[in-house]
CSV table of C-alpha atoms and ligand atoms in Angstrom, one decimal:
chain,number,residue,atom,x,y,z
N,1,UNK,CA,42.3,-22.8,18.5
N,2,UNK,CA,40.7,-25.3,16.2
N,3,UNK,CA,41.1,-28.5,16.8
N,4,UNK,CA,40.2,-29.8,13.4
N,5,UNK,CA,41.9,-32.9,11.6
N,6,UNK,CA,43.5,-32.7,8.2
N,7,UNK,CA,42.9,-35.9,6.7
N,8,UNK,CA,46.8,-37.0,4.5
N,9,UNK,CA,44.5,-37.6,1.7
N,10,UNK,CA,43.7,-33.8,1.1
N,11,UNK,CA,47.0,-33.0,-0.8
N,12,UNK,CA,46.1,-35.3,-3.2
N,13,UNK,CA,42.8,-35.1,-3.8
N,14,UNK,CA,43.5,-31.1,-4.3
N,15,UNK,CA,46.1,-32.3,-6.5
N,16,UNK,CA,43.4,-34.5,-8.7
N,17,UNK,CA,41.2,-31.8,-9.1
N,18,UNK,CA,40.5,-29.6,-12.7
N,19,UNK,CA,38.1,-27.3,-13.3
N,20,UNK,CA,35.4,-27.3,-16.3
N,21,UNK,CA,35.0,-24.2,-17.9
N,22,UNK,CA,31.5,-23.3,-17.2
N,23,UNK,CA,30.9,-23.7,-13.4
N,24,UNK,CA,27.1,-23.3,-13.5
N,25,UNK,CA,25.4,-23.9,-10.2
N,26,UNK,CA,26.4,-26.7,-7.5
N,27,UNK,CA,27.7,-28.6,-10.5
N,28,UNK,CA,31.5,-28.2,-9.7
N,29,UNK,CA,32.6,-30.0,-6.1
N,30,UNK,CA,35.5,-29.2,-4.2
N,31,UNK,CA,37.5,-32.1,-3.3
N,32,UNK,CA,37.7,-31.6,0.2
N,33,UNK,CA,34.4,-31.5,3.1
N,34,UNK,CA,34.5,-31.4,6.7
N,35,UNK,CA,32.6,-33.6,9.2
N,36,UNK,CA,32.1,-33.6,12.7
N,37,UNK,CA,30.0,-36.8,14.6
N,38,UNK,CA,27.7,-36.4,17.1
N,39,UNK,CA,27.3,-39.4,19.8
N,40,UNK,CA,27.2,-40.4,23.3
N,41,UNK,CA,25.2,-37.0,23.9
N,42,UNK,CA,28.3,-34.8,22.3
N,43,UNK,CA,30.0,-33.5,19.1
N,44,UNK,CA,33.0,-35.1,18.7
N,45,UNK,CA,36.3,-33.9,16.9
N,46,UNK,CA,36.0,-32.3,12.9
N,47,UNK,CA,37.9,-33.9,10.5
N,48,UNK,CA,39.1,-32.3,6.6
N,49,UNK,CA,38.7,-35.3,4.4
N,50,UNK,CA,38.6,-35.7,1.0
N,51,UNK,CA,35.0,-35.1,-1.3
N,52,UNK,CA,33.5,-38.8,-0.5
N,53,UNK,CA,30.7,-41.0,-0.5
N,54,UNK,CA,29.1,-41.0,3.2
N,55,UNK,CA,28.2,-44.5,4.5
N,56,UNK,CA,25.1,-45.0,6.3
N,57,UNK,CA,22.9,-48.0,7.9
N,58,UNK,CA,20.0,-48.5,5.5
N,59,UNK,CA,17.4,-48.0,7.9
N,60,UNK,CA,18.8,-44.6,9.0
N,61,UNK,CA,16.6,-41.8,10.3
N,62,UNK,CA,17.1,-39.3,7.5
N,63,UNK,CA,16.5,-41.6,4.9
N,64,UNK,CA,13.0,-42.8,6.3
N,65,UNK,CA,12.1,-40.3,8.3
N,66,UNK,CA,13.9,-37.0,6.3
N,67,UNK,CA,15.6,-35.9,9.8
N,68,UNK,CA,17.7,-33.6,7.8
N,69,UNK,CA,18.4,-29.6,7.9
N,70,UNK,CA,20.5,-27.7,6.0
N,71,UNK,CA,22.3,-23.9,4.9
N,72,UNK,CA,23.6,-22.3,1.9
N,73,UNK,CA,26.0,-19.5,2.3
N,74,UNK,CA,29.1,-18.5,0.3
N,75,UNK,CA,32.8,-17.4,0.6
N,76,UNK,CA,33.8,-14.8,-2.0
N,77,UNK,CA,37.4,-13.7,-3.0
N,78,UNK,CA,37.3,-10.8,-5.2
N,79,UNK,CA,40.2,-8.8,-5.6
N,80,UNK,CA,41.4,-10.2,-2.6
N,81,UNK,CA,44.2,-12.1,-0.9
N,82,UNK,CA,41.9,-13.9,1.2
N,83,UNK,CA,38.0,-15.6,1.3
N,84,UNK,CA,35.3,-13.9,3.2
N,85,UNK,CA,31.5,-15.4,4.2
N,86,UNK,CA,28.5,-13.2,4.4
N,87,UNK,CA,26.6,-13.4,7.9
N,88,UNK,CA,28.1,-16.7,8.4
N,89,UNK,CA,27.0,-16.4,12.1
N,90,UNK,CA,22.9,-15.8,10.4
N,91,UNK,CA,23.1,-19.1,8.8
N,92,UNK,CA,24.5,-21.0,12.0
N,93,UNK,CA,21.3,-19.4,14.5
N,94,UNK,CA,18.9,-20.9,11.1
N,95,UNK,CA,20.5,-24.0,11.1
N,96,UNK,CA,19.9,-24.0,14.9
N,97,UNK,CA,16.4,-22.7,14.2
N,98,UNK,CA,15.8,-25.4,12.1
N,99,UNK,CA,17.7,-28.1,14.3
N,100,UNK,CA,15.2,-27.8,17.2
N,101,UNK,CA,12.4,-27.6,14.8
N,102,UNK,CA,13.5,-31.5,13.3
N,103,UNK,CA,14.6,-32.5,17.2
N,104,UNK,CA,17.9,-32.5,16.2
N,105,UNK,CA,21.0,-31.1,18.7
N,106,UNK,CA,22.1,-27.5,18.0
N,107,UNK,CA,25.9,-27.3,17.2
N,108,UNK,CA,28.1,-24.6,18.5
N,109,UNK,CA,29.3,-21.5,16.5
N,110,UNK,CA,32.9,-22.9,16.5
N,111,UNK,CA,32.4,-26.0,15.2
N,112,UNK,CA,29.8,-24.3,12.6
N,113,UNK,CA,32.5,-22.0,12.0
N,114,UNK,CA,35.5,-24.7,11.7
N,115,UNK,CA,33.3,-26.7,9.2
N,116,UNK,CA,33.0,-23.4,6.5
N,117,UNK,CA,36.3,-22.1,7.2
N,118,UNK,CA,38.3,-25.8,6.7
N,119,UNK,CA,36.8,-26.6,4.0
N,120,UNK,CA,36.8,-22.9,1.9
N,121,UNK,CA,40.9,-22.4,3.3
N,122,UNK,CA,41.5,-26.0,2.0
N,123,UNK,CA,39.5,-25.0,-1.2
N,124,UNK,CA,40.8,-21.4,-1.4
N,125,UNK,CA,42.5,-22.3,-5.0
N,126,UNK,CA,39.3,-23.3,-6.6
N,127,UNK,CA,37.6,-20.4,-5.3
N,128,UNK,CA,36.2,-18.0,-8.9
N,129,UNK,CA,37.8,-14.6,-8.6
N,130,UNK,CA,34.8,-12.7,-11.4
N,131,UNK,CA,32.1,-10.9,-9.8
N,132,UNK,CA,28.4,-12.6,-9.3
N,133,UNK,CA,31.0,-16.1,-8.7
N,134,UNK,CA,31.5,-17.5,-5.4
N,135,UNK,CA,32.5,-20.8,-3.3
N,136,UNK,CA,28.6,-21.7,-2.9
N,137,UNK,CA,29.3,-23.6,0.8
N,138,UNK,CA,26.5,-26.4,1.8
N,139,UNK,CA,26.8,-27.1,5.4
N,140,UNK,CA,23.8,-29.7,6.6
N,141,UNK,CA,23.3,-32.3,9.4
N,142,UNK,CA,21.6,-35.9,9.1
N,143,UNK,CA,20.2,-37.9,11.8
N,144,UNK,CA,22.0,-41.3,11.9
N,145,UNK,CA,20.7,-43.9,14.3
N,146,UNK,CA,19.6,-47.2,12.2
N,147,UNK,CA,16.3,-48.1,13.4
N,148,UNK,CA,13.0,-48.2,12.0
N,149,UNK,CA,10.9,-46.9,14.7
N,150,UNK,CA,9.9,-43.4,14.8
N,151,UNK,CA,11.7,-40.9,16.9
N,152,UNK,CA,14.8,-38.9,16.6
N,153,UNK,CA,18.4,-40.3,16.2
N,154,UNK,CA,20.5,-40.3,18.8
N,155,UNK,CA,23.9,-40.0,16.3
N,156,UNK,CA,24.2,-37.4,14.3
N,157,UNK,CA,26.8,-36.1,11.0
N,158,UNK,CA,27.4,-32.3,10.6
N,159,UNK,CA,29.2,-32.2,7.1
N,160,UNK,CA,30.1,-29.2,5.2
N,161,UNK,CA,30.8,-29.9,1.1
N,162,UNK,CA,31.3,-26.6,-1.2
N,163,UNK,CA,30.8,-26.2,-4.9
N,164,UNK,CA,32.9,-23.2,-6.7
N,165,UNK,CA,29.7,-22.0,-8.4
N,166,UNK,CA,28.1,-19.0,-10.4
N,167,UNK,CA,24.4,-17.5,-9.5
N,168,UNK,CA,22.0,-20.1,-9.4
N,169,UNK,CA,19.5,-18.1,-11.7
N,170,UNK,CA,20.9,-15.7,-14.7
N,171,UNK,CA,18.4,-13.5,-16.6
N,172,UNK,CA,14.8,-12.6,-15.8
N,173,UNK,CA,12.6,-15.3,-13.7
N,174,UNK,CA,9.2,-16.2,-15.4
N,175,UNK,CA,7.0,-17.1,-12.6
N,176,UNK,CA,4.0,-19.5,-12.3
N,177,UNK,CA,1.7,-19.5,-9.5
N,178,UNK,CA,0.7,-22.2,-8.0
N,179,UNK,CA,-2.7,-22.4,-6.9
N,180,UNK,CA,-2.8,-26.5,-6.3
N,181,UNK,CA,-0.3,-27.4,-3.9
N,182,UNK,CA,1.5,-26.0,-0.8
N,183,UNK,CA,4.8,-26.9,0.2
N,184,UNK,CA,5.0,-26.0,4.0
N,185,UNK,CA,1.2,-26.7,6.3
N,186,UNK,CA,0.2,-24.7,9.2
N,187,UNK,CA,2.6,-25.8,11.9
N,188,UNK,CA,4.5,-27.8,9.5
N,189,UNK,CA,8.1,-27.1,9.1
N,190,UNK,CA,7.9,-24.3,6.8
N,191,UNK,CA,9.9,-21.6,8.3
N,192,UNK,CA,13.2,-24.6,8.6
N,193,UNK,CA,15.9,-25.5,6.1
N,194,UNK,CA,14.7,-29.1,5.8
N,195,UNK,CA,14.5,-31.0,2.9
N,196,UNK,CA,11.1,-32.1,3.2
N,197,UNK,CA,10.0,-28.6,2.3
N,198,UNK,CA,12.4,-28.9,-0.8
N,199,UNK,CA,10.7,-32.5,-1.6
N,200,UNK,CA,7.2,-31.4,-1.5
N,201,UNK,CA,8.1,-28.6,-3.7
N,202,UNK,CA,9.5,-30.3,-6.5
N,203,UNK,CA,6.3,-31.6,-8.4
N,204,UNK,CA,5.1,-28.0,-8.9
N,205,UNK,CA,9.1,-27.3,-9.8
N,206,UNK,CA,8.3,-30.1,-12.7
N,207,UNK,CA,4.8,-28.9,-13.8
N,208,UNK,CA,6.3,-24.9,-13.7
N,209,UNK,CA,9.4,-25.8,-15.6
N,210,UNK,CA,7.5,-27.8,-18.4
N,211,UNK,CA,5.5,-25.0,-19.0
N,212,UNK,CA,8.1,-22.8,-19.6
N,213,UNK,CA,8.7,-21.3,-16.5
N,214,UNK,CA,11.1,-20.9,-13.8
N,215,UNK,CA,9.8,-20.7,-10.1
N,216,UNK,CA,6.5,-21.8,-8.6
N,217,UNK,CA,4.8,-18.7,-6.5
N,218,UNK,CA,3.4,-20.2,-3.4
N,219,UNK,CA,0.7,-18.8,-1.5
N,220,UNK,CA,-0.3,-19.2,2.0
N,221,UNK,CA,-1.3,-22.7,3.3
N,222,UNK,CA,-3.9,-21.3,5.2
N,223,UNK,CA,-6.2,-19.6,3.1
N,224,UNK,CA,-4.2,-19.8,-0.5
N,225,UNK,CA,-4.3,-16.1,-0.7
N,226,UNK,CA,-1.2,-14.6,0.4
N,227,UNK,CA,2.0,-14.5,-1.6
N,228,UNK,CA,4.7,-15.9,0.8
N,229,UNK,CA,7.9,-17.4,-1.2
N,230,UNK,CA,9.3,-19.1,-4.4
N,231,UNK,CA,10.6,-22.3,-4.5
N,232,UNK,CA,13.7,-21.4,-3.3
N,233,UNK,CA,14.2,-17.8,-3.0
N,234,UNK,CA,11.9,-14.8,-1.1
N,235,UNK,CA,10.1,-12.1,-3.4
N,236,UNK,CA,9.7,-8.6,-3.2
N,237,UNK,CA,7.3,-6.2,-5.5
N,238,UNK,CA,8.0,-2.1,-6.5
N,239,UNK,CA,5.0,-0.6,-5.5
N,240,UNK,CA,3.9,2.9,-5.7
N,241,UNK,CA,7.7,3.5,-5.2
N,242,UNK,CA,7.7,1.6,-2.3
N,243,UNK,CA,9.4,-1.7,-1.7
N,244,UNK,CA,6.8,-5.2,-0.6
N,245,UNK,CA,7.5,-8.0,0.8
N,246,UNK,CA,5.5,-10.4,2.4
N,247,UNK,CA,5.8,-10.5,6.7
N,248,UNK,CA,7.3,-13.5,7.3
N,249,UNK,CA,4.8,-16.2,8.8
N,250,UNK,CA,5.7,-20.2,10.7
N,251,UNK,CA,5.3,-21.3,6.7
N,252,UNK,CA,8.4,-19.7,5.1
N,253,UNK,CA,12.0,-19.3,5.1
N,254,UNK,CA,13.4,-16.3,6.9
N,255,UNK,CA,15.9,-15.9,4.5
N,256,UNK,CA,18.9,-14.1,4.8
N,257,UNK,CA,19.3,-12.2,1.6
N,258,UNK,CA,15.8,-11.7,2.4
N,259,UNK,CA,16.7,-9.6,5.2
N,260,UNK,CA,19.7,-8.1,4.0
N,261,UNK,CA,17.8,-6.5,0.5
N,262,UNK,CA,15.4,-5.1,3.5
N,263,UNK,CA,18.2,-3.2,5.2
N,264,UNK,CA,20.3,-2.4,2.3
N,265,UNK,CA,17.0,-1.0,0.5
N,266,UNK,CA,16.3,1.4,3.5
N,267,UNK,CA,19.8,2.4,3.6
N,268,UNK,CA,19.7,3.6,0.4
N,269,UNK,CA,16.4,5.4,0.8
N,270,UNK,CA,13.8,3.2,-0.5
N,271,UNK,CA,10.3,2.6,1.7
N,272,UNK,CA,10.2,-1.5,2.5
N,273,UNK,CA,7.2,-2.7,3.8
N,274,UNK,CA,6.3,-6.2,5.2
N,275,UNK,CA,3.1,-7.2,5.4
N,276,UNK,CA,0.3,-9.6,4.2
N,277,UNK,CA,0.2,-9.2,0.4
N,278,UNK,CA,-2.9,-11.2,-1.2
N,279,UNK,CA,-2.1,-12.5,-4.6
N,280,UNK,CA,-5.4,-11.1,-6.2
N,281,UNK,CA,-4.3,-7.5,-4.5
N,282,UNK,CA,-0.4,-8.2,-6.4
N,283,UNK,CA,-2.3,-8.9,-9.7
N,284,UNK,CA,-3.9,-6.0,-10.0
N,285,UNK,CA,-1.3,-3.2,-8.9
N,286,UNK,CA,0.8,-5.0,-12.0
N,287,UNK,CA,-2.0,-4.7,-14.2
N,288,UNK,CA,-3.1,-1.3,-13.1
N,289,UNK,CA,0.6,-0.3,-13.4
N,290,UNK,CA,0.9,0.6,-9.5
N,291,UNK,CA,3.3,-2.3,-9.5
N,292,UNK,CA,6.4,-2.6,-12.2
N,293,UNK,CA,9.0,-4.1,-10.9
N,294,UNK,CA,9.7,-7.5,-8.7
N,295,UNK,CA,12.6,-9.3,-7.7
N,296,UNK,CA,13.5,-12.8,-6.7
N,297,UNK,CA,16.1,-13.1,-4.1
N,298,UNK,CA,18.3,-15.8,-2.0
N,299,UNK,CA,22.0,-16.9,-1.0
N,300,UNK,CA,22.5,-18.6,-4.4
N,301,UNK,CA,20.2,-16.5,-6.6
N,302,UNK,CA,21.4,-12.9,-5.2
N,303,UNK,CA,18.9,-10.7,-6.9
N,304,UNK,CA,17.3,-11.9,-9.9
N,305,UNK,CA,14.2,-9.8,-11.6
N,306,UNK,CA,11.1,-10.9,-12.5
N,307,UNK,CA,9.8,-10.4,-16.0
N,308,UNK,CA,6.6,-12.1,-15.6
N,309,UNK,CA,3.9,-13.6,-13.2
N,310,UNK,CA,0.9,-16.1,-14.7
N,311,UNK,CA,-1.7,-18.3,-13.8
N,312,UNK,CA,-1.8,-21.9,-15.4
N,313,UNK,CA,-4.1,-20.7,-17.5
N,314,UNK,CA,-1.6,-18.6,-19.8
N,315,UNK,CA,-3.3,-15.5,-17.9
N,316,UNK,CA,0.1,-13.5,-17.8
N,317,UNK,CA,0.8,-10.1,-15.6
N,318,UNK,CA,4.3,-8.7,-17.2
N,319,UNK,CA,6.0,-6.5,-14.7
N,320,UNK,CA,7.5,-3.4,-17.0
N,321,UNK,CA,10.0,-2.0,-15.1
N,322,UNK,CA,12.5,-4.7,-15.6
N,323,UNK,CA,15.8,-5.3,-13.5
N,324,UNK,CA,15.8,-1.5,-12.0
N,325,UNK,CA,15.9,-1.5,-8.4
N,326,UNK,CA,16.4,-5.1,-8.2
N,327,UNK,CA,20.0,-4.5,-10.2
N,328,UNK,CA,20.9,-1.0,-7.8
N,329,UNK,CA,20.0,-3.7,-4.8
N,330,UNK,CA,22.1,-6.6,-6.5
N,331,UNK,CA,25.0,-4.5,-7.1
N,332,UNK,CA,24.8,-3.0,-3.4
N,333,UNK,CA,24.9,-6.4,-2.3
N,334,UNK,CA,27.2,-8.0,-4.5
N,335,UNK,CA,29.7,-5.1,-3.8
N,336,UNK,CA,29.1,-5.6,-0.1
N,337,UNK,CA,29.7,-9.4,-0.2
N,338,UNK,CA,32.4,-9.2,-2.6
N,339,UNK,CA,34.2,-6.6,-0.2
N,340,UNK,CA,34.3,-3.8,-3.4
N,341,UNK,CA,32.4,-1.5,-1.2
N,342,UNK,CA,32.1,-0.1,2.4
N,343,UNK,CA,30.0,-2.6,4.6
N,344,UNK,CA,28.4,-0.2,7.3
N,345,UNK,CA,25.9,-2.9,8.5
N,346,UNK,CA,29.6,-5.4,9.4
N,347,UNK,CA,27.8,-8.3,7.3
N,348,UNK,CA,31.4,-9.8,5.9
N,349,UNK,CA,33.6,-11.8,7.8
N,350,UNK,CA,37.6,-12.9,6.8
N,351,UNK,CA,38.3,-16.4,7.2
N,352,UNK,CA,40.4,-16.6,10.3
N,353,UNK,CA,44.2,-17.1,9.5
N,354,UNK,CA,44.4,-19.8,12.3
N,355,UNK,CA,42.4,-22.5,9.4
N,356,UNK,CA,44.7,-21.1,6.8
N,357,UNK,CA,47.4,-22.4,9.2
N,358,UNK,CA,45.6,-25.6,9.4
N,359,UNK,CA,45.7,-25.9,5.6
N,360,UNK,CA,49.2,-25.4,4.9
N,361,UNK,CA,50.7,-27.4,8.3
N,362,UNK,CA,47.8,-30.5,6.7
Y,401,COI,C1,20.1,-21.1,-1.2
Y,401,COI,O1,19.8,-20.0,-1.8
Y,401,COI,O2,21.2,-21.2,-0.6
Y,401,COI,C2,19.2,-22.2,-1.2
Y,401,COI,O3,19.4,-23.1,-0.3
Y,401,COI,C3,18.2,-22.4,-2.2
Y,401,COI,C4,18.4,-23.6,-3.1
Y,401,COI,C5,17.2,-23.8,-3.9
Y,401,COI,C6,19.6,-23.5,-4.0
């Protein structure tokens, strides 16, 4: 049984809470989060507070030195009396993943799984009931220890915070490659959830988005070559039928949408291949016409298509196939997730009734 605190303020700060009308992405916070302190070599006890500010000793590790990993996943309740996660377990072996990569202390399943399920029962009214909406859950961990010498913390915070959200991305994605920067090195921290990655990213973000387009395309740190992932979401390409996707390397996120469009494509028939896909091979299967479709795809962007890839040089390579495999694999996903379909891989998980408990005896 849990042995997670309900903070008295919870009733009230549920109570304080209206929605806007148009959730957009990460936008809307719930009023409650979860946090669990790691010291003297252990996790301590979880507490359900209320959605506040964290206080934290200016010279803190993750604000100097970025030791700071983090998930996304979401609790859906569609059509249904109670919230479910996707994978849940997935995320919690990644955040662990990415943990030991930023010498940081792995946390157990339980208390991963306390943190989600507190703070999605405790939110469970807020939670958007149309299909493609979700409670978009950001557990993360922070290192700490206020001192200005290098080294990891030795005191840690695992919080959990939730936004009541819609897809992150709606439409078709215009993609810009970027042949400049990289936002992971050679035995960087590529393949974690850290927000470094997310930092060095966001100057190509800016230089995409003012030129009228929505994702950076990186390529391979190596050699610049290889296609490997968008800013925040993993790509896949129609070709010759056959589904592409580049094989994951040390540089980029194994995501788990990622893995799930894999299985969920070769369930339903489709050829999926990983493997090393140079950019200069991409360009011309679109332009050829071997390739015609392409898809985006990630926890808060499901599966978005791709209408367009381009150089910074205006050279553009429209894909014309638009949003046909990539919607069959969104609505396969989206009715697995939402629980509207059979789920023969056992991807969805019910909150357990012991936090529902929790949130009616808080
Ligand atoms: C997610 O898909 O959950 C992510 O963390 C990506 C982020 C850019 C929203």
């Amino acid at each position: 049984m849990s042995k997670c605190i309900i903070d008295s303020g919870i009733a009230a700060a549920m109570a304080g809470f209206s929605s806007p009308s148009s959730l957009g992405f990460g936008k809307v916070k719930s009023p409650v989060m979860y946090r669990v302190d790691y010291s003297d070599g252990a996790w301590q006890q979880g507490r359900a507070i209320p959605y506040q500010n964290i206080e934290i000793d200016p010279a803190a590790k993750v604000l100097h030195y970025a030791q700071e990993v983090f998930e996304g996943l979401k609790a859906y309740k569609i059509d249904a009396p109670r919230a479910n996660f996707f994978r849940p377990l997935d995320n919690h072996d990644r955040l662990n993943f990415s943990a030991r990569r930023m010498c940081m202390p792995e946390i157990s399943a339980e208390l991963f799984m306390e943190g989600i399920s507190v703070v999605t029962a405790l939110s469970e009214p807020l939670i958007p009931t149309e299909t493609g909406q979700s409670l978009y859950l950001r557990p993360f961990m922070i290192g700490l220890t206020g001192a200005l010498g290098m080294g990891p913390s030795s005191e840690y915070a695992f919080i959990v915070i939730a936004s009541p959200s819609e897809a992150y991305h709606a439409g078709e994605m215009k993609v810009l490659i970027e042949r400049e920067g990289c936002r992971a090195a050679v035995g960087g921290t590529g393949a974690a959830k850290t927000g470094g990655n997310y930092a060095a990213a966001t100057q190509s973000a800016q230089r995409t988005q003012a030129m009228g387009y929505h994702q950076s395309l990186w390529l391979d740190p190596r050699k610049m070559t290889n296609i490997e992932e968008l800013s925040g979401m993993n790509v896949f390409a129609l070709i010759d039928g056959e589904l592409h996707t580049p094989r994951l390397t040390p540089t980029f996120l194994k995501g788990i949408t990622r893995d799930s469009v894999i299985q969920l494509a070769r369930h339903k028939g489709y050829e999926v291949v990983e493997r090393t896909i140079p950019i200069e091979e991409l360009l011309a299967d679109i332009k050829s016409g071997n390739c015609v479709e392409a898809f985006a795809c990630g926890t808060a962007a499901i599966v978005s298509p791709i209408s367009v890839i381009a150089e910074a040089d205006g050279t553009a390579y429209e894909l014309p196939q638009s949003d046909v495999v990539a919607s069959e694999l969104r609505t396969g996903l989206l009715e697995i997730q939402e629980r509207r379909s059979e789920d023969p891989f056992g991807w969805t998980r019910e909150v357990d009734d012991q936090f529902y408990q929790l949130a009616l005896a808080g």
